Short mmCIF file of C-alpha atoms and ligand atoms in Angstrom, two decimals:
data_model
loop_
_atom_site.label_atom_id
_atom_site.label_comp_id
_atom_site.label_asym_id
_atom_site.label_seq_id
_atom_site.Cartn_x
_atom_site.Cartn_y
_atom_site.Cartn_z
CA UNK A 14 -0.08 -0.04 -0.05
CA UNK A 15 1.36 3.48 -0.87
CA UNK A 16 2.15 5.69 2.05
CA UNK A 17 2.08 9.08 0.26
CA UNK A 18 0.04 11.69 1.83
CA UNK A 19 -3.62 11.74 0.62
CA UNK A 20 -5.04 14.91 -0.59
CA UNK A 21 -8.63 16.26 -0.51
CA UNK A 22 -10.79 15.47 -3.51
CA UNK A 23 -10.21 18.13 -6.23
CA UNK A 24 -12.63 21.15 -5.80
CA UNK A 25 -13.32 20.22 -2.20
CA UNK A 26 -11.71 22.52 0.45
CA UNK A 27 -10.65 22.18 3.97
CA UNK A 28 -11.65 25.15 6.16
CA UNK A 29 -8.65 25.69 8.47
CA UNK A 30 -9.08 27.10 11.96
CA UNK A 31 -8.16 30.67 11.11
CA UNK A 32 -10.74 30.79 8.34
CA UNK A 33 -13.26 28.75 10.27
CA UNK A 34 -13.42 31.67 12.79
CA UNK A 35 -14.74 33.85 9.89
CA UNK A 36 -17.28 31.02 9.01
CA UNK A 37 -18.49 30.86 12.65
CA UNK A 38 -19.00 34.66 12.77
CA UNK A 39 -20.73 34.67 9.44
CA UNK A 40 -23.05 31.84 10.55
CA UNK A 41 -24.01 33.91 13.68
CA UNK A 42 -24.85 36.90 11.58
CA UNK A 43 -26.90 34.75 9.27
CA UNK A 44 -28.83 33.08 12.15
CA UNK A 45 -29.75 36.59 13.54
CA UNK A 46 -30.65 37.92 10.15
CA UNK A 47 -32.93 35.02 9.30
CA UNK A 48 -34.61 35.11 12.67
CA UNK A 49 -35.39 38.80 12.25
CA UNK A 50 -37.63 37.89 9.29
CA UNK A 51 -39.04 34.83 11.03
CA UNK A 52 -37.56 32.16 8.78
CA UNK A 53 -36.98 28.84 10.64
CA UNK A 54 -34.32 26.31 10.17
CA UNK A 55 -34.68 22.90 8.42
CA UNK A 56 -32.06 20.28 7.99
CA UNK A 57 -32.29 17.79 5.23
CA UNK A 58 -29.94 14.72 4.29
CA UNK A 59 -27.01 15.44 1.97
CA UNK A 60 -28.05 12.31 -0.05
CA UNK A 61 -31.34 12.06 -1.79
CA UNK A 62 -32.95 9.72 -4.50
CA UNK A 63 -31.47 10.75 -7.91
CA UNK A 64 -35.06 10.95 -9.28
CA UNK A 65 -35.83 13.90 -7.01
CA UNK A 66 -33.33 16.17 -8.66
CA UNK A 67 -34.00 14.84 -12.09
CA UNK A 68 -37.63 15.68 -11.63
CA UNK A 69 -37.08 19.07 -9.86
CA UNK A 70 -34.14 20.58 -11.59
CA UNK A 71 -34.93 19.10 -15.05
CA UNK A 72 -33.33 16.55 -17.13
CA UNK A 73 -31.91 18.83 -19.77
CA UNK A 74 -29.84 21.10 -17.50
CA UNK A 75 -26.15 21.17 -16.98
CA UNK A 76 -26.57 20.24 -13.28
CA UNK A 77 -28.51 17.00 -14.12
CA UNK A 78 -26.67 16.18 -17.38
CA UNK A 79 -23.11 16.74 -16.23
CA UNK A 80 -22.60 17.85 -12.76
CA UNK A 81 -24.35 15.32 -10.34
CA UNK A 82 -22.50 12.92 -8.01
CA UNK A 83 -24.78 10.05 -8.56
CA UNK A 84 -24.13 6.51 -7.58
CA UNK A 85 -25.79 3.16 -6.87
CA UNK A 86 -25.86 2.00 -3.29
CA UNK A 87 -24.11 -1.35 -3.83
CA UNK A 88 -25.91 -2.86 -0.73
CA UNK A 89 -29.49 -2.35 -2.10
CA UNK A 90 -29.38 -0.95 -5.65
CA UNK A 91 -30.75 2.35 -4.70
CA UNK A 92 -30.04 5.24 -7.14
CA UNK A 93 -28.59 8.24 -4.94
CA UNK A 94 -27.18 11.50 -5.45
CA UNK A 95 -25.23 14.01 -3.27
CA UNK A 96 -27.38 17.09 -3.30
CA UNK A 97 -26.41 19.63 -5.88
CA UNK A 98 -28.84 22.30 -4.46
CA UNK A 99 -31.21 22.44 -1.57
CA UNK A 100 -34.66 23.54 -2.90
CA UNK A 101 -35.59 20.09 -4.28
CA UNK A 102 -34.74 18.44 -0.94
CA UNK A 103 -36.45 21.19 1.11
CA UNK A 104 -39.73 20.74 -0.93
CA UNK A 105 -39.44 16.91 -0.51
CA UNK A 106 -39.15 17.24 3.30
CA UNK A 107 -42.04 19.79 3.58
CA UNK A 108 -44.28 17.37 1.56
CA UNK A 109 -43.19 14.20 3.29
CA UNK A 110 -43.86 15.78 6.71
CA UNK A 111 -47.07 17.54 5.55
CA UNK A 112 -45.76 20.91 6.84
CA UNK A 113 -48.05 22.94 4.41
CA UNK A 114 -50.98 21.31 5.89
CA UNK A 115 -51.87 24.19 8.38
CA UNK A 116 -49.90 27.18 7.30
CA UNK A 117 -47.39 28.40 4.89
CA UNK A 118 -43.80 28.10 5.75
CA UNK A 119 -40.73 30.25 5.83
CA UNK A 120 -37.66 28.11 6.06
CA UNK A 121 -33.99 28.09 5.58
CA UNK A 122 -31.16 25.60 5.46
CA UNK A 123 -27.42 25.89 5.17
CA UNK A 124 -24.66 23.46 4.32
CA UNK A 125 -22.52 21.56 1.67
CA UNK A 126 -23.82 21.20 -1.94
CA UNK A 127 -22.04 19.14 -4.66
CA UNK A 128 -21.50 19.84 -8.25
CA UNK A 129 -18.88 18.31 -10.51
CA UNK A 130 -18.01 21.52 -12.18
CA UNK A 131 -14.43 22.67 -13.45
CA UNK A 132 -13.04 24.15 -10.27
CA UNK A 133 -11.73 27.77 -10.36
CA UNK A 134 -11.76 30.69 -7.92
CA UNK A 135 -15.35 31.00 -6.58
CA UNK A 136 -16.44 27.62 -8.05
CA UNK A 137 -15.93 24.38 -6.30
CA UNK A 138 -17.25 20.81 -6.28
CA UNK A 139 -18.14 21.00 -2.72
CA UNK A 140 -19.52 24.41 -1.73
CA UNK A 141 -21.94 25.84 0.85
CA UNK A 142 -25.23 27.66 0.43
CA UNK A 143 -27.51 29.19 2.66
CA UNK A 144 -30.82 28.67 1.17
CA UNK A 145 -34.07 30.42 2.01
CA UNK A 146 -37.64 29.17 0.92
CA UNK A 147 -41.11 30.62 1.58
CA UNK A 148 -43.75 27.94 0.62
CA UNK A 149 -47.37 28.60 0.31
CA UNK A 150 -47.07 32.31 -0.39
CA UNK A 151 -48.14 33.59 -3.90
CA UNK A 152 -46.42 36.99 -3.72
CA UNK A 153 -45.33 39.50 -4.91
CA UNK A 154 -45.03 40.77 -1.23
CA UNK A 155 -42.92 37.63 -0.38
CA UNK A 156 -40.84 38.17 -3.45
CA UNK A 157 -40.11 41.60 -2.31
CA UNK A 158 -39.58 40.39 1.32
CA UNK A 159 -36.80 38.02 0.13
CA UNK A 160 -34.96 40.78 -2.02
CA UNK A 161 -35.23 43.27 0.81
CA UNK A 162 -33.68 40.66 3.13
CA UNK A 163 -30.72 40.27 0.90
CA UNK A 164 -30.36 44.01 0.55
CA UNK A 165 -30.30 44.30 4.33
CA UNK A 166 -27.70 41.59 4.73
CA UNK A 167 -25.28 43.20 2.18
CA UNK A 168 -25.73 46.42 4.19
CA UNK A 169 -24.97 44.63 7.37
CA UNK A 170 -21.88 42.96 5.86
CA UNK A 171 -20.63 46.32 4.31
CA UNK A 172 -20.93 45.00 0.75
CA UNK A 173 -21.56 47.95 -1.46
CA UNK A 174 -20.88 46.81 -5.09
CA UNK A 175 -23.45 44.16 -5.58
CA UNK A 176 -26.21 44.82 -8.01
CA UNK A 177 -29.55 43.25 -8.35
CA UNK A 178 -30.68 41.75 -11.70
CA UNK A 179 -34.28 41.00 -12.07
CA UNK A 180 -36.58 39.36 -14.59
CA UNK A 181 -39.82 37.48 -14.90
CA UNK A 182 -40.16 34.14 -16.73
CA UNK A 183 -43.91 34.44 -16.82
CA UNK A 184 -46.33 31.51 -16.28
CA UNK A 185 -46.34 28.14 -17.94
CA UNK A 186 -48.71 29.15 -20.66
CA UNK A 187 -46.57 32.22 -21.64
CA UNK A 188 -43.50 30.05 -21.51
CA UNK A 189 -45.02 27.44 -23.79
CA UNK A 190 -45.94 30.00 -26.28
CA UNK A 191 -42.47 31.52 -26.07
CA UNK A 192 -40.77 28.15 -26.41
CA UNK A 193 -42.75 27.28 -29.50
CA UNK A 194 -41.72 30.64 -31.11
CA UNK A 195 -38.11 30.02 -30.19
CA UNK A 196 -38.02 26.51 -31.68
CA UNK A 197 -39.42 27.92 -34.97
CA UNK A 198 -36.96 30.83 -34.95
CA UNK A 199 -33.91 28.79 -34.09
CA UNK A 200 -35.00 26.06 -36.61
CA UNK A 201 -35.00 28.84 -39.30
CA UNK A 202 -31.54 29.63 -38.56
CA UNK A 203 -30.31 26.17 -37.72
CA UNK A 204 -27.08 26.74 -39.88
CA UNK A 205 -25.99 29.39 -37.23
CA UNK A 206 -26.49 27.06 -34.20
CA UNK A 207 -23.42 25.37 -32.55
CA UNK A 208 -23.48 21.81 -31.55
CA UNK A 209 -24.65 22.36 -28.02
CA UNK A 210 -27.57 24.67 -29.24
CA UNK A 211 -28.51 22.12 -31.99
CA UNK A 212 -28.77 19.34 -29.25
CA UNK A 213 -30.92 21.63 -26.97
CA UNK A 214 -33.14 22.86 -29.77
CA UNK A 215 -36.02 20.63 -29.02
CA UNK A 216 -35.41 19.67 -25.38
CA UNK A 217 -34.64 23.02 -23.92
CA UNK A 218 -34.53 25.88 -26.22
CA UNK A 219 -34.52 28.48 -23.43
CA UNK A 220 -31.06 27.37 -22.52
CA UNK A 221 -29.78 28.51 -25.95
CA UNK A 222 -30.37 32.02 -24.86
CA UNK A 223 -27.69 31.35 -22.05
CA UNK A 224 -25.07 30.52 -24.61
CA UNK A 225 -21.64 32.38 -24.25
CA UNK A 226 -20.76 31.57 -27.93
CA UNK A 227 -19.74 34.86 -29.42
CA UNK A 228 -20.69 33.64 -32.87
CA UNK A 229 -24.30 33.21 -31.71
CA UNK A 230 -24.80 36.48 -29.88
CA UNK A 231 -26.47 38.45 -32.76
CA UNK A 232 -28.82 35.56 -33.40
CA UNK A 233 -29.81 35.39 -29.65
CA UNK A 234 -30.25 39.16 -29.53
CA UNK A 235 -32.89 39.05 -32.18
CA UNK A 236 -34.66 35.81 -30.81
CA UNK A 237 -38.43 36.27 -29.79
CA UNK A 238 -38.54 37.76 -26.38
CA UNK A 239 -40.45 36.20 -23.57
CA UNK A 240 -41.53 39.73 -22.36
CA UNK A 241 -43.71 39.85 -25.55
CA UNK A 242 -45.71 36.70 -24.43
CA UNK A 243 -46.41 37.62 -20.95
CA UNK A 244 -50.05 37.42 -19.78
CA UNK A 245 -51.81 40.10 -17.68
CA UNK A 246 -51.25 38.41 -14.32
CA UNK A 247 -47.52 37.71 -14.67
CA UNK A 248 -47.02 41.34 -15.80
CA UNK A 249 -48.89 42.88 -12.92
CA UNK A 250 -47.05 40.59 -10.43
CA UNK A 251 -43.87 41.94 -11.89
CA UNK A 252 -45.00 45.39 -11.70
CA UNK A 253 -46.02 45.16 -8.09
CA UNK A 254 -42.82 43.69 -7.10
CA UNK A 255 -40.89 46.51 -8.76
CA UNK A 256 -43.17 49.09 -7.03
CA UNK A 257 -42.30 47.67 -3.60
CA UNK A 258 -38.69 47.65 -4.34
CA UNK A 259 -38.82 51.28 -5.47
CA UNK A 260 -40.75 52.13 -2.16
CA UNK A 261 -37.79 50.74 -0.29
CA UNK A 262 -35.07 52.41 -2.58
CA UNK A 263 -33.60 49.19 -3.78
CA UNK A 264 -31.98 49.60 -6.99
CA UNK A 265 -32.44 46.98 -9.77
CA UNK A 266 -31.70 46.17 -13.33
CA UNK A 267 -34.10 44.30 -15.43
CA UNK A 268 -32.35 41.78 -17.45
CA UNK A 269 -34.51 40.02 -19.99
CA UNK A 270 -31.76 37.49 -20.59
CA UNK A 271 -31.66 36.21 -17.01
CA UNK A 272 -33.05 32.67 -17.26
CA UNK A 273 -31.31 30.68 -14.50
CA UNK A 274 -29.82 27.14 -14.85
CA UNK A 275 -32.71 25.21 -13.19
CA UNK A 276 -35.91 24.43 -14.80
CA UNK A 277 -38.47 24.99 -11.88
CA UNK A 278 -38.71 28.77 -11.95
CA UNK A 279 -41.56 30.81 -13.25
CA UNK A 280 -42.39 34.56 -12.85
CA UNK A 281 -39.85 36.32 -10.59
CA UNK A 282 -36.15 35.42 -10.97
CA UNK A 283 -33.22 37.38 -9.60
CA UNK A 284 -29.56 37.43 -9.14
CA UNK A 285 -27.12 39.52 -6.90
CA UNK A 286 -24.03 40.09 -8.95
CA UNK A 287 -20.54 41.67 -8.20
CA UNK A 288 -17.86 42.46 -10.72
CA UNK A 289 -15.26 41.75 -8.05
CA UNK A 290 -15.16 38.03 -8.53
CA UNK A 291 -14.42 37.48 -12.13
CA UNK A 292 -16.39 35.13 -14.01
CA UNK A 293 -18.14 33.78 -10.79
CA UNK A 294 -19.77 37.00 -9.87
CA UNK A 295 -23.22 35.71 -8.73
CA UNK A 296 -23.25 35.64 -4.98
CA UNK A 297 -26.99 34.93 -4.48
CA UNK A 298 -29.64 33.73 -6.87
CA UNK A 299 -33.24 32.57 -6.79
CA UNK A 300 -36.85 33.05 -7.86
CA UNK A 301 -40.35 31.84 -7.79
CA UNK A 302 -41.24 28.08 -8.36
CA UNK A 303 -44.98 27.81 -8.30
CA UNK A 304 -45.11 24.58 -10.22
CA UNK A 305 -42.50 22.48 -8.19
CA UNK A 306 -44.50 21.49 -5.14
CA UNK A 307 -47.16 19.80 -7.46
CA UNK A 308 -44.30 18.36 -9.66
CA UNK A 309 -42.81 16.49 -6.77
CA UNK A 310 -46.23 15.10 -5.80
CA UNK A 311 -47.82 17.71 -3.61
CA UNK A 312 -51.08 19.69 -3.79
CA UNK A 313 -50.30 22.68 -5.88
CA UNK A 314 -48.89 25.66 -3.83
CA UNK A 315 -46.88 28.53 -4.75
CA UNK A 316 -43.14 29.09 -3.56
CA UNK A 317 -40.41 31.58 -3.75
CA UNK A 318 -36.71 31.22 -2.53
CA UNK A 319 -33.09 31.82 -3.14
CA UNK A 320 -29.65 30.74 -2.06
CA UNK A 321 -26.22 32.40 -1.60
CA UNK A 322 -22.83 30.94 -2.28
CA UNK A 323 -21.01 31.24 1.20
CA UNK A 324 -17.38 30.81 -0.37
CA UNK A 325 -18.11 33.63 -2.74
CA UNK A 326 -19.52 35.92 -0.11
CA UNK A 327 -16.58 35.35 2.30
CA UNK A 328 -14.09 35.91 -0.46
CA UNK A 329 -15.83 39.23 -1.14
CA UNK A 330 -15.67 40.23 2.53
CA UNK A 331 -12.00 39.28 2.90
CA UNK A 332 -11.05 41.07 -0.43
CA UNK A 333 -12.96 44.17 0.95
CA UNK A 334 -10.38 44.25 3.66
CA UNK A 335 -12.34 42.57 6.46
CA UNK A 336 -9.83 41.06 9.03
CA UNK A 337 -10.41 37.62 10.19
CA UNK A 338 -12.08 37.65 13.45
CA UNK A 339 -10.12 35.64 16.14
CA UNK A 340 -11.74 34.27 19.30
CA UNK A 341 -9.24 34.59 22.11
CA UNK A 342 -8.93 32.78 25.42
CA UNK A 343 -9.22 34.77 28.62
CA UNK A 344 -6.89 33.08 30.77
CA UNK A 345 -3.73 30.84 30.28
CA UNK A 346 -2.75 28.52 33.10
CA UNK A 347 1.12 28.04 33.47
CA UNK A 348 2.18 25.34 36.05
CA UNK A 349 5.18 23.37 37.09
CA UNK A 350 5.37 20.41 39.56
CA UNK A 351 2.98 17.69 40.36
CA UNK A 352 1.05 19.55 43.21
CA UNK A 353 0.74 22.59 40.86
CA UNK A 354 -0.39 20.57 37.91
CA UNK A 355 -3.32 19.07 39.96
CA UNK A 356 -4.23 22.56 41.24
CA UNK A 357 -3.98 24.07 37.63
CA UNK A 358 -6.46 21.66 36.34
CA UNK A 359 -8.81 22.40 39.27
CA UNK A 360 -8.80 26.15 38.87
CA UNK A 361 -9.04 25.91 35.19
CA UNK A 362 -12.33 24.01 35.56
CA UNK A 363 -13.49 26.41 38.46
CA UNK A 364 -12.93 29.47 36.10
CA UNK A 365 -14.73 27.79 33.28
CA UNK A 366 -17.61 27.33 35.52
CA UNK A 367 -18.03 31.05 35.76
CA UNK A 368 -18.04 31.25 31.97
CA UNK A 369 -14.46 32.19 31.19
CA UNK A 370 -12.40 30.88 28.27
CA UNK A 371 -9.31 29.11 29.89
CA UNK A 372 -6.36 27.31 28.25
CA UNK A 373 -4.58 25.02 30.46
CA UNK A 374 -0.95 24.47 29.48
CA UNK A 375 -0.33 20.93 28.36
CA UNK A 376 2.90 19.06 27.76
CA UNK A 377 5.29 20.53 30.43
CA UNK A 378 8.30 22.74 29.72
CA UNK A 379 9.90 25.64 31.71
CA UNK A 380 7.93 28.56 33.15
CA UNK A 381 9.74 30.82 30.47
CA UNK A 382 8.49 28.73 27.57
CA UNK A 383 5.06 28.30 28.91
CA UNK A 384 4.85 32.16 29.40
CA UNK A 385 5.75 32.58 25.63
CA UNK A 386 2.82 30.30 24.76
CA UNK A 387 0.51 32.26 27.12
CA UNK A 388 1.67 35.47 25.11
CA UNK A 389 0.94 34.01 21.74
CA UNK A 390 -2.39 32.68 22.94
CA UNK A 391 -3.91 36.23 23.25
CA UNK A 392 -5.00 35.52 26.72
CA UNK A 393 -5.42 38.77 28.90
CA UNK A 394 -4.36 37.03 32.12
CA UNK A 395 -1.89 34.31 32.98
CA UNK A 396 -2.17 32.20 36.11
CA UNK A 397 1.18 31.09 37.30
CA UNK A 398 1.40 28.05 39.71
CA UNK A 399 4.46 26.28 41.32
CA UNK A 400 4.41 23.62 44.03
CA UNK A 401 4.90 26.46 46.61
CA UNK A 402 1.70 28.14 45.46
CA UNK A 403 -0.10 24.96 45.40
CA UNK A 404 0.81 24.12 48.93
CA UNK A 405 -0.42 27.57 50.12
CA UNK A 406 -3.66 26.99 48.00
CA UNK A 407 -2.77 30.12 46.06
CA UNK A 408 -2.17 31.14 42.40
CA UNK A 409 -0.12 34.07 40.92
CA UNK A 410 -2.26 36.26 38.66
CA UNK A 411 -0.23 38.13 35.88
CA UNK A 412 -1.95 40.60 33.70
CA UNK A 413 -0.40 40.06 30.07
CA UNK A 414 -0.59 43.73 29.05
CA UNK A 415 1.74 44.62 31.93
CA UNK A 416 0.68 45.41 35.53
CA UNK A 417 1.57 43.85 38.76
CA UNK A 418 1.58 40.11 39.36
CA UNK A 419 -0.43 39.36 42.52
CA UNK A 420 -0.95 36.29 44.60
CA UNK A 421 -4.59 35.35 45.10
CA UNK A 422 -5.99 32.48 47.23
CA UNK A 423 -7.83 29.83 45.16
CA UNK A 424 -11.18 30.70 46.97
CA UNK A 425 -11.14 34.22 45.88
CA UNK A 426 -9.78 33.63 42.37
CA UNK A 427 -13.05 33.70 40.44
CA UNK A 428 -14.12 36.94 41.85
CA UNK A 429 -10.71 38.56 41.45
CA UNK A 430 -10.32 37.56 37.93
CA UNK A 431 -13.89 38.43 36.78
CA UNK A 432 -13.38 41.94 38.73
CA UNK A 433 -10.08 42.36 36.75
CA UNK A 434 -11.76 41.82 33.54
CA UNK A 435 -14.65 44.10 34.35
CA UNK A 436 -12.25 46.95 35.20
CA UNK A 437 -10.14 46.47 32.03
P1 HAM B 628 -27.88 28.25 -8.11
O1 HAM B 628 -28.04 29.71 -8.86
O2 HAM B 628 -27.62 27.12 -8.79
O3 HAM B 628 -29.45 28.21 -7.39
O4 HAM B 628 -27.07 28.52 -6.74
C1 HAM B 628 -27.24 29.56 -5.84
C2 HAM B 628 -25.65 30.26 -5.54
O5 HAM B 628 -24.93 29.10 -5.10
C3 HAM B 628 -24.99 30.78 -6.79
O6 HAM B 628 -25.61 32.02 -6.89
C4 HAM B 628 -23.54 30.77 -6.15
O7 HAM B 628 -23.23 31.83 -5.42
C5 HAM B 628 -23.56 29.47 -5.42
N1 HAM B 628 -22.99 28.39 -6.13
C6 HAM B 628 -23.58 27.63 -7.19
N2 HAM B 628 -22.66 26.71 -7.74
C7 HAM B 628 -21.51 26.89 -7.02
C8 HAM B 628 -20.15 26.25 -6.96
N3 HAM B 628 -19.90 25.39 -7.86
N4 HAM B 628 -19.21 26.73 -6.22
C9 HAM B 628 -19.46 27.85 -5.32
N5 HAM B 628 -20.65 28.48 -5.34
C10 HAM B 628 -21.61 28.05 -6.07
C11 HAM B 628 -29.83 27.31 -6.43
O8 HAM B 628 -29.10 26.42 -6.18
C12 HAM B 628 -31.25 27.38 -6.08
N6 HAM B 628 -31.55 26.13 -5.25
C13 HAM B 628 -31.58 28.55 -5.45
C14 HAM B 628 -33.08 28.66 -5.04
C15 HAM B 628 -33.52 28.48 -3.84
N7 HAM B 628 -33.95 29.05 -5.83
C16 HAM B 628 -35.12 28.86 -5.02
N8 HAM B 628 -34.79 28.68 -3.92
#
């Protein structure tokens, strides 16, 4: 067997302790932000039946065609997939547990998602999303609520250069009409289509509009527009959403070419985009999916949601100059000698009882080398304990930022240390 060091799977990252501090801080901000809008947490498995994603996301999408980690469970033959996104799982869970029976639901989840894409900055094979779903609401008030939520979060995080792109995909009847017109149009220009577009012509012509091929841009520009097929209800839904956003001074740009890479959307779709992350500039995206619940086997119910890419957001924050938060310990306990070690461990527990963060030196060494560790730990106070102190049931308290070292009896230690921190 080879003994070379094994590496993480390509496109899947370790998050090391320094960076994890930032993640923990971010997760706290997110929890408070979601609670302030009344969204409640839901946790789904990372693995789902493959059929769920095929049905929800669409068979003729990049995700389902090329990017899913799908496999057969050798033990029972089940066809399974690591979740490439959370909406399908969330809707499955809501239906399975009948959560829409009494009331609509505002839900969120966060965690790993898996897509076998070509890794590059901001695009990974394992990445993290915070996903937000409102099920059972037909909008446009809830559409606006979710966009306002995002705007508030960017403000809280100090992100200024993100812009909102907005579009409506209309209802299924408008989409069918548009689809038929697109097929006719592209058939008339079949000689100008590339291989990918030709393949998608009948299965998913809308995705041709998403092509980045420069040779097809003029053709795409002149293609029939969905806007021209929209019915009255879809148009007034879109107008009402825009009106609420204007009332709240949320700037947006209408982008008729915004179609999204998943098939379940209708009406409102949106993306928050930055120019600071190169090609992977979408930090948050979503929209309305009024047909999905029925498509997965539930009673028809409208829904709206979005998800943000946590890696992309955190890169933006760090590039914007945000320092990594560092959680520090309060007290570092230095000790030498057998009696001293017993007392050190006892006082460390005693101080933790009162809520302090305490690092107990482990591994021995001279007082001098232990004090160096105390210094680099960032602790505000070191406790120094030798066998003499231990015999007298005392410890020396040394403020790390200078100041006098004092001896304190173990019984008074908690009170003294807490007083010291209050005065600081
Ligand atoms: P999505 O646009 O596929 O939508 O992904 C949402 C966000 O996840 C993207 O805007 C991006 O920030 C991040 N993301 C996607 N793929 C990667 C990747 N390979 N590496 C890093 N970040 C990535 C959805 O997933 C929908 N479920 C959103 C939604 C919820 N719609 C309705 N409800």
